[in-house]
Short mmCIF file of N, CA, C and O in Angstrom, two decimals:
data_model
loop_
_atom_site.label_atom_id
_atom_site.label_comp_id
_atom_site.label_asym_id
_atom_site.label_seq_id
_atom_site.Cartn_x
_atom_site.Cartn_y
_atom_site.Cartn_z
N UNK A 1 39.96 -0.54 -25.42
CA UNK A 1 40.43 -1.60 -24.57
C UNK A 1 39.98 -1.36 -23.14
O UNK A 1 39.47 -2.26 -22.51
N UNK A 2 40.12 -0.15 -22.62
CA UNK A 2 39.66 0.14 -21.27
C UNK A 2 40.41 -0.65 -20.21
O UNK A 2 41.50 -1.13 -20.43
N UNK A 3 39.80 -0.76 -19.04
CA UNK A 3 40.40 -1.53 -17.95
C UNK A 3 39.63 -2.83 -17.80
O UNK A 3 38.41 -2.84 -17.89
N UNK A 4 40.37 -3.87 -17.54
CA UNK A 4 39.73 -5.16 -17.34
C UNK A 4 39.42 -5.38 -15.88
O UNK A 4 39.94 -4.71 -15.01
N UNK A 5 38.56 -6.36 -15.62
CA UNK A 5 38.25 -6.80 -14.26
C UNK A 5 38.75 -8.23 -14.11
O UNK A 5 38.89 -8.95 -15.09
N UNK A 6 38.96 -8.65 -12.86
CA UNK A 6 39.35 -10.03 -12.60
C UNK A 6 38.29 -10.96 -13.19
O UNK A 6 37.10 -10.69 -13.09
N UNK A 7 38.75 -12.03 -13.79
CA UNK A 7 37.81 -12.99 -14.35
C UNK A 7 38.42 -13.81 -15.46
O UNK A 7 39.64 -13.98 -15.52
N UNK A 8 37.57 -14.28 -16.34
CA UNK A 8 38.01 -15.14 -17.44
C UNK A 8 37.68 -14.49 -18.77
O UNK A 8 36.80 -13.66 -18.87
N UNK A 9 38.43 -14.92 -19.78
CA UNK A 9 38.20 -14.43 -21.12
C UNK A 9 38.90 -15.32 -22.12
O UNK A 9 39.22 -16.48 -21.83
N UNK A 10 39.15 -14.78 -23.30
CA UNK A 10 39.83 -15.50 -24.36
C UNK A 10 40.95 -14.62 -24.89
O UNK A 10 40.74 -13.46 -25.21
N UNK A 11 42.16 -15.21 -24.95
CA UNK A 11 43.32 -14.53 -25.52
C UNK A 11 43.39 -14.89 -26.99
O UNK A 11 43.37 -16.08 -27.33
N UNK A 12 43.43 -13.90 -27.86
CA UNK A 12 43.56 -14.13 -29.29
C UNK A 12 44.94 -13.69 -29.73
O UNK A 12 45.32 -12.54 -29.56
N UNK A 13 45.71 -14.65 -30.31
CA UNK A 13 47.05 -14.34 -30.78
C UNK A 13 46.98 -14.20 -32.30
O UNK A 13 46.61 -15.15 -33.00
N UNK A 14 47.30 -13.01 -32.79
CA UNK A 14 47.24 -12.72 -34.22
C UNK A 14 48.63 -12.92 -34.82
O UNK A 14 49.54 -12.14 -34.55
N UNK A 15 48.78 -13.97 -35.60
CA UNK A 15 50.06 -14.27 -36.24
C UNK A 15 49.89 -14.26 -37.74
O UNK A 15 49.17 -13.45 -38.30
N UNK A 16 50.55 -15.23 -38.40
CA UNK A 16 50.51 -15.30 -39.86
C UNK A 16 49.16 -15.78 -40.40
O UNK A 16 48.68 -15.30 -41.40
N UNK A 17 48.56 -16.77 -39.72
CA UNK A 17 47.31 -17.34 -40.21
C UNK A 17 46.12 -16.87 -39.40
O UNK A 17 46.01 -15.72 -38.99
N UNK A 18 45.22 -17.81 -39.15
CA UNK A 18 44.05 -17.52 -38.34
C UNK A 18 44.47 -17.22 -36.90
O UNK A 18 45.43 -17.81 -36.40
N UNK A 19 43.74 -16.34 -36.21
CA UNK A 19 44.08 -16.09 -34.79
C UNK A 19 43.93 -17.36 -33.96
O UNK A 19 43.05 -18.16 -34.21
N UNK A 20 44.84 -17.52 -33.01
CA UNK A 20 44.80 -18.66 -32.10
C UNK A 20 44.11 -18.20 -30.83
O UNK A 20 44.46 -17.16 -30.26
N UNK A 21 43.10 -18.96 -30.37
CA UNK A 21 42.38 -18.62 -29.15
C UNK A 21 42.85 -19.48 -27.99
O UNK A 21 42.98 -20.70 -28.12
N UNK A 22 43.13 -18.84 -26.86
CA UNK A 22 43.64 -19.53 -25.68
C UNK A 22 42.81 -19.10 -24.46
O UNK A 22 42.55 -17.90 -24.30
N UNK A 23 42.38 -20.05 -23.61
CA UNK A 23 41.67 -19.65 -22.39
C UNK A 23 42.52 -18.68 -21.57
O UNK A 23 43.74 -18.86 -21.47
N UNK A 24 41.88 -17.68 -21.00
CA UNK A 24 42.61 -16.62 -20.31
C UNK A 24 42.00 -16.33 -18.95
O UNK A 24 40.78 -16.25 -18.83
N UNK A 25 42.86 -16.18 -17.95
CA UNK A 25 42.45 -15.65 -16.65
C UNK A 25 42.99 -14.23 -16.58
O UNK A 25 44.14 -13.98 -16.92
N UNK A 26 42.15 -13.31 -16.13
CA UNK A 26 42.55 -11.90 -16.05
C UNK A 26 42.73 -11.53 -14.58
O UNK A 26 41.84 -11.74 -13.77
N UNK A 27 43.91 -11.00 -14.27
CA UNK A 27 44.22 -10.53 -12.93
C UNK A 27 44.44 -9.03 -13.02
O UNK A 27 45.52 -8.56 -13.38
N UNK A 28 43.39 -8.26 -12.73
CA UNK A 28 43.45 -6.81 -12.87
C UNK A 28 43.51 -6.09 -11.52
O UNK A 28 44.00 -4.97 -11.44
N UNK A 29 43.01 -6.73 -10.47
CA UNK A 29 43.06 -6.09 -9.15
C UNK A 29 44.43 -6.30 -8.53
O UNK A 29 45.16 -7.22 -8.89
N UNK A 30 44.79 -5.45 -7.59
CA UNK A 30 46.08 -5.58 -6.92
C UNK A 30 46.22 -6.96 -6.29
O UNK A 30 47.25 -7.63 -6.43
N UNK A 31 45.17 -7.41 -5.63
CA UNK A 31 45.21 -8.72 -4.95
C UNK A 31 45.43 -9.86 -5.94
O UNK A 31 46.24 -10.76 -5.71
N UNK A 32 44.70 -9.86 -7.04
CA UNK A 32 44.83 -10.93 -8.04
C UNK A 32 46.20 -10.89 -8.72
O UNK A 32 46.79 -11.94 -8.96
N UNK A 33 46.72 -9.69 -9.02
CA UNK A 33 48.05 -9.59 -9.64
C UNK A 33 49.12 -10.07 -8.68
O UNK A 33 50.08 -10.73 -9.09
N UNK A 34 48.98 -9.76 -7.39
CA UNK A 34 49.97 -10.18 -6.40
C UNK A 34 50.01 -11.70 -6.29
O UNK A 34 51.07 -12.30 -6.17
N UNK A 35 48.85 -12.33 -6.33
CA UNK A 35 48.79 -13.79 -6.23
C UNK A 35 49.26 -14.45 -7.51
O UNK A 35 50.04 -15.41 -7.49
N UNK A 36 48.80 -13.97 -8.66
CA UNK A 36 49.22 -14.53 -9.94
C UNK A 36 49.09 -16.04 -9.97
O UNK A 36 48.05 -16.60 -9.66
N UNK A 37 50.18 -16.72 -10.33
CA UNK A 37 50.20 -18.17 -10.42
C UNK A 37 50.80 -18.83 -9.19
O UNK A 37 51.07 -20.03 -9.20
N UNK A 38 51.00 -18.08 -8.11
CA UNK A 38 51.59 -18.66 -6.91
C UNK A 38 50.74 -19.79 -6.37
O UNK A 38 49.51 -19.69 -6.32
N UNK A 39 51.39 -20.87 -5.98
CA UNK A 39 50.69 -22.00 -5.38
C UNK A 39 50.05 -22.95 -6.37
O UNK A 39 49.38 -23.89 -5.98
N UNK A 40 50.24 -22.73 -7.66
CA UNK A 40 49.64 -23.60 -8.66
C UNK A 40 50.67 -24.55 -9.24
O UNK A 40 51.84 -24.22 -9.36
N UNK A 41 50.18 -25.70 -9.67
CA UNK A 41 51.03 -26.67 -10.35
C UNK A 41 50.88 -26.59 -11.86
O UNK A 41 51.69 -27.13 -12.60
N UNK A 42 49.81 -25.93 -12.32
CA UNK A 42 49.58 -25.80 -13.76
C UNK A 42 48.54 -24.70 -14.00
O UNK A 42 47.93 -24.20 -13.07
N UNK A 43 48.37 -24.36 -15.27
CA UNK A 43 47.32 -23.42 -15.67
C UNK A 43 46.80 -23.85 -17.03
O UNK A 43 47.57 -24.28 -17.89
N UNK A 44 45.49 -23.78 -17.19
CA UNK A 44 44.86 -24.08 -18.47
C UNK A 44 44.81 -22.79 -19.26
O UNK A 44 43.96 -21.94 -19.03
N UNK A 45 45.75 -22.60 -20.17
CA UNK A 45 45.82 -21.38 -20.95
C UNK A 45 46.84 -20.41 -20.39
O UNK A 45 47.96 -20.80 -20.07
N UNK A 46 46.42 -19.15 -20.23
CA UNK A 46 47.34 -18.10 -19.81
C UNK A 46 46.69 -17.19 -18.77
O UNK A 46 45.47 -17.22 -18.59
N UNK A 47 47.52 -16.40 -18.10
CA UNK A 47 47.04 -15.38 -17.17
C UNK A 47 47.57 -14.03 -17.63
O UNK A 47 48.75 -13.90 -17.96
N UNK A 48 46.68 -13.04 -17.66
CA UNK A 48 47.05 -11.68 -18.00
C UNK A 48 47.09 -10.86 -16.72
O UNK A 48 46.09 -10.78 -15.99
N UNK A 49 48.24 -10.25 -16.44
CA UNK A 49 48.38 -9.33 -15.31
C UNK A 49 48.34 -7.92 -15.88
O UNK A 49 49.15 -7.57 -16.75
N UNK A 50 47.38 -7.12 -15.42
CA UNK A 50 47.24 -5.78 -15.97
C UNK A 50 46.75 -4.80 -14.91
O UNK A 50 45.75 -5.08 -14.25
N UNK A 51 47.45 -3.70 -14.73
CA UNK A 51 48.71 -3.33 -15.36
C UNK A 51 49.89 -4.03 -14.68
O UNK A 51 49.82 -4.34 -13.50
N UNK A 52 50.96 -4.25 -15.43
CA UNK A 52 52.17 -4.86 -14.88
C UNK A 52 53.34 -4.58 -15.81
O UNK A 52 53.18 -4.60 -17.02
N UNK A 53 54.50 -4.35 -15.21
CA UNK A 53 55.71 -4.11 -15.99
C UNK A 53 56.79 -5.14 -15.73
O UNK A 53 57.77 -5.21 -16.47
N UNK A 54 56.62 -5.93 -14.68
CA UNK A 54 57.59 -6.98 -14.38
C UNK A 54 56.93 -8.02 -13.49
O UNK A 54 55.85 -7.79 -12.95
N UNK A 55 57.58 -9.17 -13.35
CA UNK A 55 57.07 -10.26 -12.53
C UNK A 55 58.23 -10.94 -11.81
O UNK A 55 59.39 -10.71 -12.13
N UNK A 56 57.87 -11.77 -10.84
CA UNK A 56 58.87 -12.61 -10.19
C UNK A 56 58.30 -14.02 -10.09
O UNK A 56 57.09 -14.22 -10.27
N UNK A 57 59.18 -14.98 -9.82
CA UNK A 57 58.72 -16.36 -9.69
C UNK A 57 59.09 -16.94 -8.33
O UNK A 57 59.22 -18.16 -8.19
N UNK A 58 59.26 -16.08 -7.34
CA UNK A 58 59.55 -16.57 -6.00
C UNK A 58 58.33 -17.34 -5.49
O UNK A 58 57.20 -16.92 -5.68
N UNK A 59 58.55 -18.48 -4.84
CA UNK A 59 57.52 -19.36 -4.28
C UNK A 59 56.64 -20.00 -5.35
O UNK A 59 55.59 -20.53 -5.04
N UNK A 60 57.07 -19.96 -6.62
CA UNK A 60 56.31 -20.66 -7.66
C UNK A 60 56.76 -22.11 -7.71
O UNK A 60 57.88 -22.44 -7.38
N UNK A 61 55.85 -22.96 -8.17
CA UNK A 61 56.12 -24.39 -8.24
C UNK A 61 56.57 -24.84 -9.62
O UNK A 61 56.98 -25.98 -9.79
N UNK A 62 56.44 -23.98 -10.61
CA UNK A 62 56.74 -24.41 -11.99
C UNK A 62 57.42 -23.27 -12.75
O UNK A 62 57.21 -22.10 -12.44
N UNK A 63 58.23 -23.62 -13.77
CA UNK A 63 58.76 -22.58 -14.65
C UNK A 63 57.63 -22.03 -15.51
O UNK A 63 56.68 -22.75 -15.83
N UNK A 64 57.74 -20.76 -15.90
CA UNK A 64 56.69 -20.14 -16.71
C UNK A 64 57.28 -19.37 -17.88
O UNK A 64 58.42 -18.93 -17.84
N UNK A 65 56.48 -19.25 -18.93
CA UNK A 65 56.76 -18.33 -20.02
C UNK A 65 56.15 -16.99 -19.64
O UNK A 65 55.03 -16.94 -19.12
N UNK A 66 56.87 -15.92 -19.89
CA UNK A 66 56.40 -14.57 -19.59
C UNK A 66 56.51 -13.73 -20.85
O UNK A 66 57.57 -13.67 -21.47
N UNK A 67 55.40 -13.11 -21.25
CA UNK A 67 55.40 -12.20 -22.40
C UNK A 67 55.03 -10.81 -21.90
O UNK A 67 54.02 -10.63 -21.22
N UNK A 68 55.87 -9.84 -22.22
CA UNK A 68 55.63 -8.45 -21.86
C UNK A 68 54.93 -7.77 -23.04
O UNK A 68 55.37 -7.88 -24.18
N UNK A 69 53.82 -7.07 -22.74
CA UNK A 69 53.02 -6.42 -23.78
C UNK A 69 53.02 -4.91 -23.58
O UNK A 69 52.96 -4.43 -22.46
N UNK A 70 53.04 -4.17 -24.70
CA UNK A 70 52.95 -2.72 -24.60
C UNK A 70 51.47 -2.31 -24.52
O UNK A 70 50.58 -3.16 -24.46
N UNK A 71 51.20 -1.02 -24.54
CA UNK A 71 49.83 -0.55 -24.37
C UNK A 71 48.92 -0.94 -25.52
O UNK A 71 47.70 -0.94 -25.38
N UNK A 72 49.49 -1.28 -26.67
CA UNK A 72 48.69 -1.73 -27.82
C UNK A 72 48.57 -3.24 -27.90
O UNK A 72 48.12 -3.77 -28.90
N UNK A 73 49.03 -3.94 -26.85
CA UNK A 73 49.00 -5.40 -26.76
C UNK A 73 49.90 -6.06 -27.81
O UNK A 73 49.58 -7.11 -28.35
N UNK A 74 51.02 -5.41 -28.10
CA UNK A 74 52.05 -5.99 -28.95
C UNK A 74 53.12 -6.59 -28.04
O UNK A 74 53.53 -5.96 -27.07
N UNK A 75 53.56 -7.79 -28.36
CA UNK A 75 54.58 -8.48 -27.56
C UNK A 75 55.92 -7.78 -27.76
O UNK A 75 56.40 -7.65 -28.89
N UNK A 76 56.53 -7.32 -26.65
CA UNK A 76 57.83 -6.65 -26.75
C UNK A 76 58.98 -7.52 -26.22
O UNK A 76 60.14 -7.23 -26.52
N UNK A 77 58.67 -8.58 -25.48
CA UNK A 77 59.71 -9.50 -25.02
C UNK A 77 59.03 -10.77 -24.53
O UNK A 77 57.90 -10.74 -24.03
N UNK A 78 59.72 -11.90 -24.68
CA UNK A 78 59.24 -13.19 -24.18
C UNK A 78 60.41 -13.87 -23.48
O UNK A 78 61.51 -13.93 -24.01
N UNK A 79 60.17 -14.37 -22.27
CA UNK A 79 61.20 -15.05 -21.49
C UNK A 79 60.60 -16.29 -20.83
O UNK A 79 59.42 -16.30 -20.50
N UNK A 80 61.45 -17.29 -20.60
CA UNK A 80 61.07 -18.43 -19.77
C UNK A 80 61.79 -18.25 -18.44
O UNK A 80 63.01 -18.03 -18.42
N UNK A 81 61.04 -18.28 -17.35
CA UNK A 81 61.61 -18.04 -16.03
C UNK A 81 61.41 -19.25 -15.12
O UNK A 81 60.28 -19.68 -14.92
N UNK A 82 62.51 -19.79 -14.56
CA UNK A 82 62.37 -20.86 -13.57
C UNK A 82 61.92 -20.27 -12.24
O UNK A 82 61.99 -19.04 -12.04
N UNK A 83 61.45 -21.11 -11.32
CA UNK A 83 61.08 -20.60 -10.00
C UNK A 83 62.25 -19.89 -9.31
O UNK A 83 63.41 -20.21 -9.55
N UNK A 84 61.91 -18.90 -8.48
CA UNK A 84 62.93 -18.21 -7.68
C UNK A 84 63.68 -17.11 -8.40
O UNK A 84 64.79 -16.74 -8.02
N UNK A 85 63.09 -16.54 -9.44
CA UNK A 85 63.76 -15.48 -10.21
C UNK A 85 62.98 -14.17 -10.13
O UNK A 85 61.78 -14.15 -9.95
N UNK A 86 63.70 -13.07 -10.35
CA UNK A 86 63.09 -11.74 -10.43
C UNK A 86 63.28 -11.25 -11.85
O UNK A 86 64.41 -11.14 -12.33
N UNK A 87 62.18 -10.98 -12.54
CA UNK A 87 62.25 -10.50 -13.92
C UNK A 87 62.61 -9.02 -13.96
O UNK A 87 62.20 -8.25 -13.09
N UNK A 88 63.37 -8.63 -14.95
CA UNK A 88 63.72 -7.23 -15.12
C UNK A 88 62.50 -6.44 -15.58
O UNK A 88 61.75 -6.91 -16.43
N UNK A 89 62.30 -5.25 -15.04
CA UNK A 89 61.18 -4.43 -15.52
C UNK A 89 61.42 -4.01 -16.98
O UNK A 89 62.53 -3.75 -17.38
N UNK A 90 60.35 -3.98 -17.75
CA UNK A 90 60.41 -3.54 -19.15
C UNK A 90 59.78 -2.16 -19.20
O UNK A 90 58.62 -1.99 -18.82
N UNK A 91 60.51 -1.19 -19.69
CA UNK A 91 60.05 0.20 -19.66
C UNK A 91 58.73 0.40 -20.38
O UNK A 91 57.88 1.14 -19.93
N UNK A 92 58.53 -0.22 -21.55
CA UNK A 92 57.30 0.00 -22.32
C UNK A 92 56.21 -0.99 -21.96
O UNK A 92 55.11 -0.93 -22.51
N UNK A 93 56.47 -1.91 -21.04
CA UNK A 93 55.49 -2.94 -20.70
C UNK A 93 54.34 -2.36 -19.88
O UNK A 93 54.54 -1.66 -18.90
N UNK A 94 53.11 -2.69 -20.30
CA UNK A 94 51.92 -2.28 -19.57
C UNK A 94 51.14 -3.48 -19.05
O UNK A 94 50.32 -3.35 -18.15
N UNK A 95 51.38 -4.65 -19.66
CA UNK A 95 50.67 -5.87 -19.31
C UNK A 95 51.66 -7.03 -19.41
O UNK A 95 52.61 -6.98 -20.19
N UNK A 96 51.40 -8.08 -18.64
CA UNK A 96 52.25 -9.27 -18.69
C UNK A 96 51.37 -10.50 -18.83
O UNK A 96 50.37 -10.65 -18.13
N UNK A 97 51.74 -11.39 -19.74
CA UNK A 97 51.09 -12.69 -19.91
C UNK A 97 51.97 -13.76 -19.28
O UNK A 97 53.19 -13.74 -19.47
N UNK A 98 51.36 -14.67 -18.55
CA UNK A 98 52.08 -15.80 -17.97
C UNK A 98 51.41 -17.09 -18.42
O UNK A 98 50.19 -17.16 -18.50
N UNK A 99 52.23 -18.11 -18.68
CA UNK A 99 51.72 -19.43 -19.05
C UNK A 99 52.77 -20.46 -18.69
O UNK A 99 53.91 -20.11 -18.36
N UNK A 100 52.39 -21.74 -18.75
CA UNK A 100 53.35 -22.80 -18.47
C UNK A 100 54.51 -22.71 -19.45
O UNK A 100 54.32 -22.39 -20.62
N UNK A 101 55.71 -22.99 -18.96
CA UNK A 101 56.91 -22.91 -19.79
C UNK A 101 56.76 -23.77 -21.04
O UNK A 101 56.30 -24.91 -20.97
N UNK A 102 57.11 -23.20 -22.18
CA UNK A 102 57.08 -23.92 -23.44
C UNK A 102 55.81 -23.79 -24.25
O UNK A 102 55.78 -24.21 -25.40
N UNK A 103 54.77 -23.19 -23.68
CA UNK A 103 53.50 -23.13 -24.41
C UNK A 103 53.38 -21.92 -25.34
O UNK A 103 52.73 -22.01 -26.38
N UNK A 104 53.99 -20.81 -24.99
CA UNK A 104 53.78 -19.60 -25.79
C UNK A 104 54.31 -19.73 -27.21
O UNK A 104 53.68 -19.23 -28.14
N UNK A 105 55.44 -20.38 -27.39
CA UNK A 105 55.99 -20.54 -28.75
C UNK A 105 55.01 -21.29 -29.64
O UNK A 105 54.81 -20.94 -30.81
N UNK A 106 54.35 -22.31 -29.09
CA UNK A 106 53.36 -23.07 -29.85
C UNK A 106 52.14 -22.26 -30.23
O UNK A 106 51.48 -22.55 -31.23
N UNK A 107 51.83 -21.26 -29.44
CA UNK A 107 50.69 -20.38 -29.74
C UNK A 107 51.05 -19.27 -30.73
O UNK A 107 50.17 -18.57 -31.21
N UNK A 108 52.34 -19.05 -30.95
CA UNK A 108 52.77 -17.96 -31.81
C UNK A 108 53.02 -16.66 -31.07
O UNK A 108 53.05 -15.59 -31.68
N UNK A 109 53.22 -16.74 -29.75
CA UNK A 109 53.53 -15.53 -28.97
C UNK A 109 55.03 -15.28 -29.10
O UNK A 109 55.85 -15.90 -28.43
N UNK A 110 55.38 -14.37 -30.00
CA UNK A 110 56.76 -13.99 -30.27
C UNK A 110 56.83 -12.47 -30.31
O UNK A 110 55.81 -11.80 -30.44
N UNK A 111 58.04 -11.93 -30.21
CA UNK A 111 58.21 -10.48 -30.27
C UNK A 111 57.59 -9.95 -31.56
O UNK A 111 57.83 -10.48 -32.65
N UNK A 112 56.77 -8.93 -31.43
CA UNK A 112 56.11 -8.32 -32.58
C UNK A 112 54.69 -8.81 -32.82
O UNK A 112 53.93 -8.18 -33.56
N UNK A 113 54.32 -9.95 -32.21
CA UNK A 113 52.95 -10.46 -32.39
C UNK A 113 51.97 -9.55 -31.66
O UNK A 113 52.30 -8.95 -30.65
N UNK A 114 50.76 -9.48 -32.19
CA UNK A 114 49.70 -8.72 -31.54
C UNK A 114 48.74 -9.71 -30.90
O UNK A 114 48.46 -10.76 -31.46
N UNK A 115 48.24 -9.36 -29.72
CA UNK A 115 47.24 -10.18 -29.08
C UNK A 115 46.00 -9.35 -28.80
O UNK A 115 46.05 -8.12 -28.79
N UNK A 116 44.91 -10.03 -28.59
CA UNK A 116 43.66 -9.38 -28.24
C UNK A 116 43.03 -10.12 -27.08
O UNK A 116 43.36 -11.28 -26.82
N UNK A 117 42.13 -9.45 -26.38
CA UNK A 117 41.45 -10.04 -25.23
C UNK A 117 39.95 -9.90 -25.44
O UNK A 117 39.47 -8.79 -25.68
N UNK A 118 39.24 -11.03 -25.39
CA UNK A 118 37.78 -11.00 -25.43
C UNK A 118 37.26 -11.42 -24.08
O UNK A 118 37.71 -12.42 -23.52
N UNK A 119 36.35 -10.64 -23.54
CA UNK A 119 35.72 -10.98 -22.26
C UNK A 119 34.22 -11.11 -22.49
O UNK A 119 33.65 -10.39 -23.31
N UNK A 120 33.58 -12.05 -21.78
CA UNK A 120 32.14 -12.25 -21.97
C UNK A 120 31.33 -11.07 -21.47
O UNK A 120 31.74 -10.27 -20.69
#
């Protein structure tokens, strides 16, 4: 897996059937992780913050789904957070996925699911 760089890729969610592919923005630098989804009204797909153990939604314009991933990219928790909240740190979390509220369930992002990241 190694370390990622800021940029774009494809998030693959491995569930019961065929993997689901979702457009992905990768925020691996301190600056990109700090900015995250701040100032946006929407996102096409998801954003991966890496490394990250928690997030906040202060100054965000929209509610978001947040999935905490362990070092093997297994989902350990999923939450929907409205703007103005501070998420609790997850001890085993190494990466965080963010997406528009309500989208992760449709993709199959649930506790125990495995995800993968493909970068060009």
